[in-house]
């Protein structure tokens, strides 16, 4: 895939515009009707964006081009921290064909064609930083990477047990036994495809941003329904939760410098040159000062989950590799996330220290068996970027879902309206359920995905 081909296909008219620096957040921004995707009923494969005068498909803020995968339930609001919305979304029907060597792959992913072999659905949220470029590229690219990865393993996915050889030949009679002993299942092939797709998309973003002179990165949260299972893949600090009548279940974990402290510290231990002598990999309860020299203070290193004491040396006074607490924690004083896509050119301010070696594009994947779950009509998955979770807890979101859906059963657009209401709740309104009138100044994106009937038609091939 060449850089020129990619720009002609996805970015007509030339390179992305240079992102503007964030605007100051001195006061709450007024609530505005955001751009959104809509669907009808409980099937995300059916779009009604053209059926309602107030509904529009999500458009790229770069060229205003309507994306072809405009089915689903999403709400996106730009909180005016940047000129272009750094949050991006994509969703649609996932059509997987049998992989045939030599077949031309340059076809539109969402076009239904006779070759389709297996179908599912796809939702994705991308939260950009350093500008919208990486998030736009991810929204236009990741689905294609995932389709190709799934097509490469689809024969193994539909087998009773993934075969040792996709050629169909059993080289040794004991091959099935070895696969069984390893516990390899069809869902493991989907997990592997998601992991490989994230990695491939990250490489594409790196090449494209370098070629166009752009910078930036984004987090990525993806949900895929396939063969009766829901797969949630997360790289970053967005979040997905399952909301049922009597249950709230996290489906993803946030990746921040604090949650991945030991992995990041271990990398600095193995490759100290990455810190260029400017940072210390050790963690202390606070930033050490000159007065601490010679004192015994609490610390921990990469091999420690607990704490110990050490005598403070001059090298301990350097800026810490990870500084701050909670959502204020920063990697090398620069980035608040430890996984995502892009950021290939990101450096610590006024240095040549690269952050990319410390960042992972590999997602954590959670698998939910919907056939065993037996979803009810009001069971939903809520996916959202961190702007929502900054001010709403899992329980608060669940209460809003449970209070809204039962009273709107006859509304065919209730899931879209619920997504809009969740964002409305982050804007500091009088009826907001947030504590102490908290307001989100971040761009906010929400998907509300109904699970009822998602497990049906699992063997569409």
Short mmCIF file of C-alpha atoms in Angstrom, two decimals:
data_model
loop_
_atom_site.label_atom_id
_atom_site.label_comp_id
_atom_site.label_asym_id
_atom_site.label_seq_id
_atom_site.Cartn_x
_atom_site.Cartn_y
_atom_site.Cartn_z
CA UNK A 1 0.00 0.00 0.00
CA UNK A 2 1.79 3.14 -1.19
CA UNK A 3 1.49 6.54 0.44
CA UNK A 4 0.27 8.11 -2.81
CA UNK A 5 -2.39 5.43 -3.26
CA UNK A 6 -3.63 5.99 0.28
CA UNK A 7 -3.90 9.76 -0.17
CA UNK A 8 -5.74 9.40 -3.47
CA UNK A 9 -8.20 6.93 -1.96
CA UNK A 10 -8.93 8.43 1.44
CA UNK A 11 -7.67 12.03 1.40
CA UNK A 12 -8.68 13.63 -1.90
CA UNK A 13 -7.44 17.13 -2.37
CA UNK A 14 -4.03 16.81 -0.77
CA UNK A 15 -2.51 16.48 2.68
CA UNK A 16 -4.32 17.06 5.95
CA UNK A 17 -4.50 20.63 7.22
CA UNK A 18 -2.07 21.57 9.92
CA UNK A 19 -3.77 21.20 13.32
CA UNK A 20 -4.19 24.30 15.44
CA UNK A 21 -3.04 24.35 19.05
CA UNK A 22 -5.71 23.69 21.70
CA UNK A 23 -7.80 26.63 22.77
CA UNK A 24 -7.65 27.66 26.41
CA UNK A 25 -10.34 26.10 28.57
CA UNK A 26 -11.17 29.02 30.81
CA UNK A 27 -14.90 28.43 31.05
CA UNK A 28 -17.47 25.74 30.23
CA UNK A 29 -18.48 25.60 26.58
CA UNK A 30 -22.19 25.77 25.72
CA UNK A 31 -23.93 22.60 24.64
CA UNK A 32 -24.28 22.30 20.89
CA UNK A 33 -26.16 19.83 18.80
CA UNK A 34 -23.36 17.52 17.63
CA UNK A 35 -22.88 15.58 14.45
CA UNK A 36 -23.90 11.96 14.78
CA UNK A 37 -24.64 8.60 13.21
CA UNK A 38 -28.04 7.02 13.52
CA UNK A 39 -29.46 3.56 13.01
CA UNK A 40 -32.93 2.10 13.26
CA UNK A 41 -34.36 -0.64 15.45
CA UNK A 42 -31.86 -3.00 17.04
CA UNK A 43 -29.87 -3.90 13.95
CA UNK A 44 -26.76 -1.75 13.45
CA UNK A 45 -26.52 -2.94 9.87
CA UNK A 46 -29.50 -0.78 8.86
CA UNK A 47 -28.88 2.93 8.50
CA UNK A 48 -31.59 5.57 8.43
CA UNK A 49 -29.34 8.61 8.06
CA UNK A 50 -31.29 9.62 4.98
CA UNK A 51 -34.73 9.06 6.53
CA UNK A 52 -34.77 11.85 9.10
CA UNK A 53 -34.20 15.54 8.38
CA UNK A 54 -32.14 16.03 11.53
CA UNK A 55 -29.86 13.03 10.92
CA UNK A 56 -26.61 13.24 9.02
CA UNK A 57 -23.84 10.70 8.39
CA UNK A 58 -20.56 11.42 10.11
CA UNK A 59 -18.31 13.45 7.85
CA UNK A 60 -14.60 13.81 7.80
CA UNK A 61 -13.78 17.26 9.19
CA UNK A 62 -10.99 17.48 6.62
CA UNK A 63 -12.88 17.27 3.33
CA UNK A 64 -16.52 16.92 4.39
CA UNK A 65 -16.77 13.57 2.62
CA UNK A 66 -19.55 11.30 3.89
CA UNK A 67 -18.09 8.04 5.11
CA UNK A 68 -19.73 4.96 3.58
CA UNK A 69 -20.12 3.07 6.87
CA UNK A 70 -22.79 5.34 8.37
CA UNK A 71 -24.86 2.67 10.15
CA UNK A 72 -25.01 2.61 13.92
CA UNK A 73 -25.71 4.67 17.01
CA UNK A 74 -23.20 7.36 17.84
CA UNK A 75 -22.98 10.89 19.11
CA UNK A 76 -19.87 13.04 18.68
CA UNK A 77 -19.38 16.51 20.09
CA UNK A 78 -16.47 18.86 19.61
CA UNK A 79 -15.83 20.66 22.89
CA UNK A 80 -13.92 23.35 20.99
CA UNK A 81 -10.51 22.44 22.37
CA UNK A 82 -9.33 22.31 18.74
CA UNK A 83 -10.58 23.60 15.39
CA UNK A 84 -11.13 20.08 14.07
CA UNK A 85 -12.74 17.35 16.12
CA UNK A 86 -9.98 15.11 17.44
CA UNK A 87 -12.57 12.40 18.12
CA UNK A 88 -13.46 10.24 15.12
CA UNK A 89 -15.82 7.26 14.72
CA UNK A 90 -16.50 4.51 12.19
CA UNK A 91 -18.98 1.67 12.07
CA UNK A 92 -20.65 -0.67 9.63
CA UNK A 93 -21.27 -4.19 8.43
CA UNK A 94 -18.19 -6.40 8.38
CA UNK A 95 -18.10 -8.54 5.23
CA UNK A 96 -15.38 -11.18 5.10
CA UNK A 97 -14.63 -13.11 1.93
CA UNK A 98 -12.70 -16.31 1.38
CA UNK A 99 -9.08 -15.40 0.82
CA UNK A 100 -7.92 -16.26 -2.67
CA UNK A 101 -4.32 -15.70 -3.65
CA UNK A 102 -4.00 -13.15 -6.43
CA UNK A 103 -7.48 -11.66 -6.12
CA UNK A 104 -7.48 -7.88 -6.44
CA UNK A 105 -8.13 -6.46 -2.97
CA UNK A 106 -8.82 -2.88 -4.03
CA UNK A 107 -12.60 -3.06 -3.51
CA UNK A 108 -14.80 -1.06 -1.18
CA UNK A 109 -14.93 -2.92 2.13
CA UNK A 110 -18.60 -2.37 2.81
CA UNK A 111 -19.96 -3.27 -0.63
CA UNK A 112 -22.03 -6.42 -0.41
CA UNK A 113 -20.79 -8.81 -3.05
CA UNK A 114 -21.27 -12.49 -3.99
CA UNK A 115 -17.89 -13.35 -2.50
CA UNK A 116 -18.90 -12.49 1.07
CA UNK A 117 -18.45 -15.54 3.27
CA UNK A 118 -18.90 -14.37 6.84
CA UNK A 119 -20.56 -11.23 8.19
CA UNK A 120 -20.43 -9.29 11.43
CA UNK A 121 -20.49 -5.67 12.61
CA UNK A 122 -17.79 -3.17 13.52
CA UNK A 123 -17.70 -0.05 15.70
CA UNK A 124 -14.63 2.08 16.44
CA UNK A 125 -13.81 5.26 18.37
CA UNK A 126 -10.54 7.16 17.97
CA UNK A 127 -9.47 9.93 20.35
CA UNK A 128 -6.74 12.04 18.80
CA UNK A 129 -4.04 14.11 20.47
CA UNK A 130 -1.66 16.55 18.85
CA UNK A 131 -4.30 17.21 16.18
CA UNK A 132 -6.95 15.15 14.34
CA UNK A 133 -4.70 13.64 11.65
CA UNK A 134 -4.01 10.26 13.27
CA UNK A 135 -7.63 9.76 14.32
CA UNK A 136 -8.89 10.49 10.79
CA UNK A 137 -6.38 8.10 9.27
CA UNK A 138 -7.31 5.40 11.79
CA UNK A 139 -11.03 5.82 11.09
CA UNK A 140 -10.33 5.42 7.37
CA UNK A 141 -7.83 2.57 7.67
CA UNK A 142 -8.31 0.21 10.62
CA UNK A 143 -11.45 -1.48 9.27
CA UNK A 144 -9.62 -2.37 6.05
CA UNK A 145 -6.66 -3.77 7.98
CA UNK A 146 -9.01 -5.86 10.11
CA UNK A 147 -10.91 -7.21 7.12
CA UNK A 148 -7.71 -8.36 5.44
CA UNK A 149 -6.45 -10.00 8.63
CA UNK A 150 -9.74 -11.84 9.12
CA UNK A 151 -9.87 -12.99 5.50
CA UNK A 152 -6.43 -14.53 5.94
CA UNK A 153 -7.73 -16.80 8.74
CA UNK A 154 -11.45 -17.16 7.94
CA UNK A 155 -11.14 -20.82 6.92
CA UNK A 156 -9.76 -21.60 10.36
CA UNK A 157 -12.46 -19.50 12.06
CA UNK A 158 -15.34 -21.53 10.62
CA UNK A 159 -13.73 -24.93 11.27
CA UNK A 160 -14.81 -27.01 14.27
CA UNK A 161 -11.23 -26.62 15.48
CA UNK A 162 -8.65 -24.37 13.80
CA UNK A 163 -6.49 -26.68 11.67
CA UNK A 164 -2.72 -26.79 11.99
CA UNK A 165 -2.43 -26.08 8.24
CA UNK A 166 -4.84 -23.91 6.28
CA UNK A 167 -3.95 -25.86 3.14
CA UNK A 168 -6.32 -28.56 4.35
CA UNK A 169 -3.58 -31.19 4.52
CA UNK A 170 -2.68 -32.83 7.84
CA UNK A 171 1.08 -33.22 7.64
CA UNK A 172 1.19 -35.40 10.73
CA UNK A 173 -1.70 -37.41 12.21
CA UNK A 174 -1.00 -35.87 15.61
CA UNK A 175 -1.44 -32.25 14.41
CA UNK A 176 -5.05 -31.87 15.69
CA UNK A 177 -3.92 -33.15 19.08
CA UNK A 178 -1.25 -30.45 19.36
CA UNK A 179 -3.80 -27.74 18.46
CA UNK A 180 -6.16 -29.12 21.10
CA UNK A 181 -3.42 -29.26 23.74
CA UNK A 182 -2.63 -25.59 23.09
CA UNK A 183 -6.33 -24.78 23.59
CA UNK A 184 -6.52 -22.85 20.31
CA UNK A 185 -10.09 -21.84 19.44
CA UNK A 186 -11.71 -19.93 16.61
CA UNK A 187 -12.02 -16.82 18.82
CA UNK A 188 -8.23 -16.83 19.24
CA UNK A 189 -7.92 -16.25 15.49
CA UNK A 190 -10.19 -13.20 15.74
CA UNK A 191 -8.17 -11.87 18.68
CA UNK A 192 -4.97 -12.36 16.68
CA UNK A 193 -6.52 -10.59 13.68
CA UNK A 194 -7.46 -7.59 15.84
CA UNK A 195 -3.97 -7.40 17.32
CA UNK A 196 -2.34 -7.61 13.88
CA UNK A 197 -4.76 -5.06 12.42
CA UNK A 198 -3.89 -2.51 15.12
CA UNK A 199 -0.19 -3.05 14.44
CA UNK A 200 -0.62 -2.71 10.67
CA UNK A 201 -2.76 0.42 11.05
CA UNK A 202 -0.12 1.97 13.29
CA UNK A 203 2.51 1.41 10.60
CA UNK A 204 0.27 2.97 7.92
CA UNK A 205 -0.35 6.02 10.11
CA UNK A 206 3.38 6.39 10.71
CA UNK A 207 4.16 6.35 6.99
CA UNK A 208 1.33 8.70 6.06
CA UNK A 209 2.03 11.31 8.72
CA UNK A 210 5.71 11.34 7.87
CA UNK A 211 4.97 11.70 4.15
CA UNK A 212 2.56 14.60 4.72
CA UNK A 213 4.63 16.33 7.41
CA UNK A 214 1.92 15.81 10.02
CA UNK A 215 2.23 14.69 13.64
CA UNK A 216 -0.06 13.24 16.27
CA UNK A 217 -1.54 10.04 17.61
CA UNK A 218 -4.81 8.60 18.82
CA UNK A 219 -6.28 6.02 21.13
CA UNK A 220 -8.43 3.27 19.59
CA UNK A 221 -11.43 1.39 20.97
CA UNK A 222 -13.04 -1.21 18.69
CA UNK A 223 -16.02 -3.54 19.08
CA UNK A 224 -16.71 -6.39 16.65
CA UNK A 225 -19.59 -8.87 16.65
CA UNK A 226 -18.79 -12.08 14.82
CA UNK A 227 -20.09 -15.65 15.09
CA UNK A 228 -22.13 -14.98 18.20
CA UNK A 229 -19.31 -13.26 20.10
CA UNK A 230 -18.51 -9.65 20.91
CA UNK A 231 -14.84 -8.64 20.78
CA UNK A 232 -13.74 -5.38 22.42
CA UNK A 233 -10.20 -4.25 21.61
CA UNK A 234 -8.75 -1.26 23.43
CA UNK A 235 -5.47 0.63 23.09
CA UNK A 236 -5.67 3.81 25.15
CA UNK A 237 -7.93 5.36 27.77
CA UNK A 238 -11.36 5.09 26.14
CA UNK A 239 -13.75 2.65 27.79
CA UNK A 240 -16.52 0.16 27.02
CA UNK A 241 -18.99 -1.26 29.55
CA UNK A 242 -21.83 -3.77 29.40
CA UNK A 243 -25.05 -2.51 30.99
CA UNK A 244 -27.79 -5.01 31.89
CA UNK A 245 -30.78 -4.77 34.20
CA UNK A 246 -28.81 -6.07 37.19
CA UNK A 247 -25.20 -5.86 36.05
CA UNK A 248 -22.51 -3.41 35.02
CA UNK A 249 -19.46 -5.12 33.55
CA UNK A 250 -16.27 -3.38 32.33
CA UNK A 251 -15.26 -4.65 28.89
CA UNK A 252 -11.97 -2.77 28.66
CA UNK A 253 -9.20 -1.38 30.83
CA UNK A 254 -7.57 2.04 30.44
CA UNK A 255 -3.89 2.10 29.54
CA UNK A 256 -2.07 5.04 31.09
CA UNK A 257 1.54 5.61 32.16
CA UNK A 258 0.44 4.75 35.71
CA UNK A 259 -1.34 1.48 34.86
CA UNK A 260 1.63 0.33 32.76
CA UNK A 261 4.34 1.63 35.08
CA UNK A 262 6.25 -1.66 35.42
CA UNK A 263 6.36 -2.35 31.67
CA UNK A 264 7.61 1.19 30.97
CA UNK A 265 10.17 1.08 33.78
CA UNK A 266 11.44 -2.31 32.62
CA UNK A 267 11.99 -0.96 29.11
CA UNK A 268 14.00 1.94 30.56
CA UNK A 269 15.99 -0.57 32.64
CA UNK A 270 16.84 -2.69 29.58
CA UNK A 271 17.54 0.31 27.33
CA UNK A 272 18.69 3.21 29.55
CA UNK A 273 19.83 5.13 26.47
CA UNK A 274 16.14 5.84 25.74
CA UNK A 275 16.17 8.29 28.66
CA UNK A 276 19.25 10.13 27.32
CA UNK A 277 20.43 10.79 30.88
CA UNK A 278 17.56 13.28 31.37
CA UNK A 279 15.13 11.12 33.37
CA UNK A 280 15.16 8.61 36.19
CA UNK A 281 13.16 5.43 35.77
CA UNK A 282 12.54 5.08 39.54
CA UNK A 283 9.19 6.07 41.02
CA UNK A 284 8.96 8.15 44.19
CA UNK A 285 5.84 9.40 45.98
CA UNK A 286 6.75 12.94 44.85
CA UNK A 287 9.36 14.73 42.79
CA UNK A 288 12.61 14.75 44.78
CA UNK A 289 14.46 17.99 45.55
CA UNK A 290 17.99 18.84 46.64
CA UNK A 291 16.98 18.71 50.30
CA UNK A 292 16.26 14.99 49.88
CA UNK A 293 19.89 14.11 49.08
CA UNK A 294 21.25 11.56 51.55
CA UNK A 295 17.80 10.83 52.98
CA UNK A 296 16.14 7.42 52.82
CA UNK A 297 12.89 7.75 50.88
CA UNK A 298 10.20 5.47 49.51
CA UNK A 299 10.70 4.21 45.96
CA UNK A 300 9.92 1.36 43.60
CA UNK A 301 11.51 -0.03 40.45
CA UNK A 302 10.31 -2.13 37.52
CA UNK A 303 10.47 -5.42 39.43
CA UNK A 304 8.40 -4.12 42.35
CA UNK A 305 4.68 -3.90 42.94
CA UNK A 306 5.37 -2.95 46.57
CA UNK A 307 7.60 -0.21 47.96
CA UNK A 308 10.97 0.01 49.69
CA UNK A 309 13.47 2.68 50.83
CA UNK A 310 16.67 3.90 49.23
CA UNK A 311 19.22 6.58 50.00
CA UNK A 312 18.70 9.49 47.60
CA UNK A 313 21.54 10.07 45.13
CA UNK A 314 22.14 12.89 42.69
CA UNK A 315 20.77 10.85 39.78
CA UNK A 316 17.45 10.44 41.63
CA UNK A 317 16.83 14.19 41.34
CA UNK A 318 16.25 13.90 37.58
CA UNK A 319 12.74 14.27 36.23
CA UNK A 320 10.83 11.01 36.75
CA UNK A 321 9.97 8.76 33.81
CA UNK A 322 6.33 8.81 34.96
CA UNK A 323 5.17 11.89 36.84
CA UNK A 324 1.78 12.69 38.37
CA UNK A 325 -1.18 10.72 39.65
CA UNK A 326 -4.31 9.31 38.02
CA UNK A 327 -5.37 11.08 34.84
CA UNK A 328 -2.71 13.72 35.48
CA UNK A 329 0.11 11.17 35.12
CA UNK A 330 2.41 11.87 32.16
CA UNK A 331 4.95 9.72 30.35
CA UNK A 332 8.23 11.65 30.12
CA UNK A 333 6.24 14.70 31.13
CA UNK A 334 4.47 14.66 27.76
CA UNK A 335 1.79 12.04 27.09
CA UNK A 336 -1.12 10.85 29.23
CA UNK A 337 -1.60 7.48 27.49
CA UNK A 338 0.71 4.51 27.05
CA UNK A 339 -1.04 2.69 24.17
CA UNK A 340 -2.48 3.92 20.91
CA UNK A 341 -1.76 4.53 17.25
CA UNK A 342 0.64 7.04 15.74
CA UNK A 343 2.99 9.36 17.68
CA UNK A 344 5.93 8.15 15.60
CA UNK A 345 7.48 11.62 15.52
CA UNK A 346 6.57 12.65 19.07
CA UNK A 347 9.51 13.88 21.15
CA UNK A 348 9.92 15.31 24.62
CA UNK A 349 9.87 19.11 24.36
CA UNK A 350 13.26 20.63 23.50
CA UNK A 351 14.96 17.21 23.35
CA UNK A 352 15.58 14.38 20.88
CA UNK A 353 14.04 11.81 23.23
CA UNK A 354 11.47 9.72 21.35
CA UNK A 355 8.28 8.56 23.10
CA UNK A 356 7.33 5.92 20.54
CA UNK A 357 9.56 3.16 22.01
CA UNK A 358 7.52 3.35 25.23
CA UNK A 359 4.14 3.21 23.46
CA UNK A 360 2.31 0.05 22.39
CA UNK A 361 -0.17 -0.20 19.55
CA UNK A 362 -1.24 -3.69 20.67
CA UNK A 363 -4.77 -3.72 22.13
CA UNK A 364 -6.13 -5.69 25.03
CA UNK A 365 -9.03 -7.81 23.71
CA UNK A 366 -12.03 -8.91 25.77
CA UNK A 367 -14.34 -11.63 24.40
CA UNK A 368 -18.02 -11.82 25.36
CA UNK A 369 -20.04 -14.90 24.37
CA UNK A 370 -23.45 -13.46 23.55
CA UNK A 371 -25.07 -16.87 23.11
CA UNK A 372 -24.29 -17.67 26.75
CA UNK A 373 -25.20 -14.14 27.83
CA UNK A 374 -28.73 -14.41 26.36
CA UNK A 375 -29.08 -10.62 25.89
CA UNK A 376 -32.38 -8.97 26.73
CA UNK A 377 -33.94 -6.14 24.74
CA UNK A 378 -32.42 -3.37 26.87
CA UNK A 379 -28.92 -4.85 27.28
CA UNK A 380 -26.42 -2.48 25.68
CA UNK A 381 -22.72 -1.81 25.38
CA UNK A 382 -21.68 1.80 25.93
CA UNK A 383 -18.43 2.79 24.23
CA UNK A 384 -17.05 6.27 24.86
CA UNK A 385 -13.88 8.32 24.77
CA UNK A 386 -12.39 9.54 28.03
CA UNK A 387 -14.31 12.83 27.91
CA UNK A 388 -17.39 10.96 29.15
CA UNK A 389 -15.62 8.93 31.83
CA UNK A 390 -13.85 12.01 33.20
CA UNK A 391 -17.15 13.07 34.76
CA UNK A 392 -19.37 9.95 34.78
CA UNK A 393 -18.69 6.65 36.53
CA UNK A 394 -19.75 3.25 35.20
CA UNK A 395 -22.60 3.18 37.71
CA UNK A 396 -23.83 6.65 36.77
CA UNK A 397 -23.90 5.72 33.09
CA UNK A 398 -25.74 2.50 33.93
CA UNK A 399 -28.37 4.44 35.92
CA UNK A 400 -28.94 6.77 32.99
CA UNK A 401 -29.28 3.83 30.59
CA UNK A 402 -31.77 2.02 32.86
CA UNK A 403 -33.84 5.15 33.42
CA UNK A 404 -33.99 6.07 29.73
CA UNK A 405 -34.59 2.86 27.76
CA UNK A 406 -37.70 1.44 29.53
CA UNK A 407 -39.65 4.65 28.91
CA UNK A 408 -38.69 4.86 25.23
CA UNK A 409 -39.35 1.35 23.96
CA UNK A 410 -41.49 2.59 21.07
CA UNK A 411 -38.88 5.06 19.81
CA UNK A 412 -36.95 3.42 16.93
CA UNK A 413 -34.11 5.90 17.51
CA UNK A 414 -33.86 5.43 21.26
CA UNK A 415 -30.24 4.29 21.20
CA UNK A 416 -29.18 7.40 19.28
CA UNK A 417 -31.14 9.56 21.69
CA UNK A 418 -29.52 7.77 24.64
CA UNK A 419 -26.06 8.50 23.23
CA UNK A 420 -27.04 12.15 22.90
CA UNK A 421 -28.37 12.24 26.45
CA UNK A 422 -25.14 10.76 27.83
CA UNK A 423 -23.13 13.53 26.20
CA UNK A 424 -25.66 16.12 27.38
CA UNK A 425 -24.96 14.88 30.90
CA UNK A 426 -21.29 15.90 30.62
CA UNK A 427 -22.06 19.51 29.72
CA UNK A 428 -22.89 20.88 33.17
CA UNK A 429 -26.66 21.11 32.83
CA UNK A 430 -28.86 21.57 35.89
CA UNK A 431 -30.17 18.02 35.65
CA UNK A 432 -26.72 16.55 35.14
CA UNK A 433 -25.98 13.44 37.25
CA UNK A 434 -22.29 14.32 37.56
CA UNK A 435 -20.93 15.04 40.98
CA UNK A 436 -20.38 18.63 42.10
CA UNK A 437 -21.38 20.01 38.70
CA UNK A 438 -18.37 18.58 36.89
CA UNK A 439 -18.11 19.49 33.21
CA UNK A 440 -16.14 17.74 30.48
CA UNK A 441 -14.13 20.10 28.28
CA UNK A 442 -12.78 17.25 26.18
CA UNK A 443 -14.18 16.12 22.84
CA UNK A 444 -16.71 13.39 23.65
CA UNK A 445 -17.87 10.47 21.52
CA UNK A 446 -20.36 7.75 22.48
CA UNK A 447 -21.64 4.57 20.87
CA UNK A 448 -24.66 2.80 22.35
CA UNK A 449 -24.81 -0.74 20.93
CA UNK A 450 -27.89 -2.91 21.57
CA UNK A 451 -26.98 -6.57 22.03
CA UNK A 452 -30.42 -8.08 21.50
CA UNK A 453 -30.39 -10.21 18.29
CA UNK A 454 -26.66 -9.62 17.79
CA UNK A 455 -25.94 -13.29 18.44
CA UNK A 456 -28.36 -14.47 15.74
CA UNK A 457 -27.23 -15.41 12.27
CA UNK A 458 -23.86 -16.49 13.61
CA UNK A 459 -23.26 -18.93 10.76
CA UNK A 460 -24.05 -16.61 7.89
CA UNK A 461 -21.45 -18.34 5.70
#
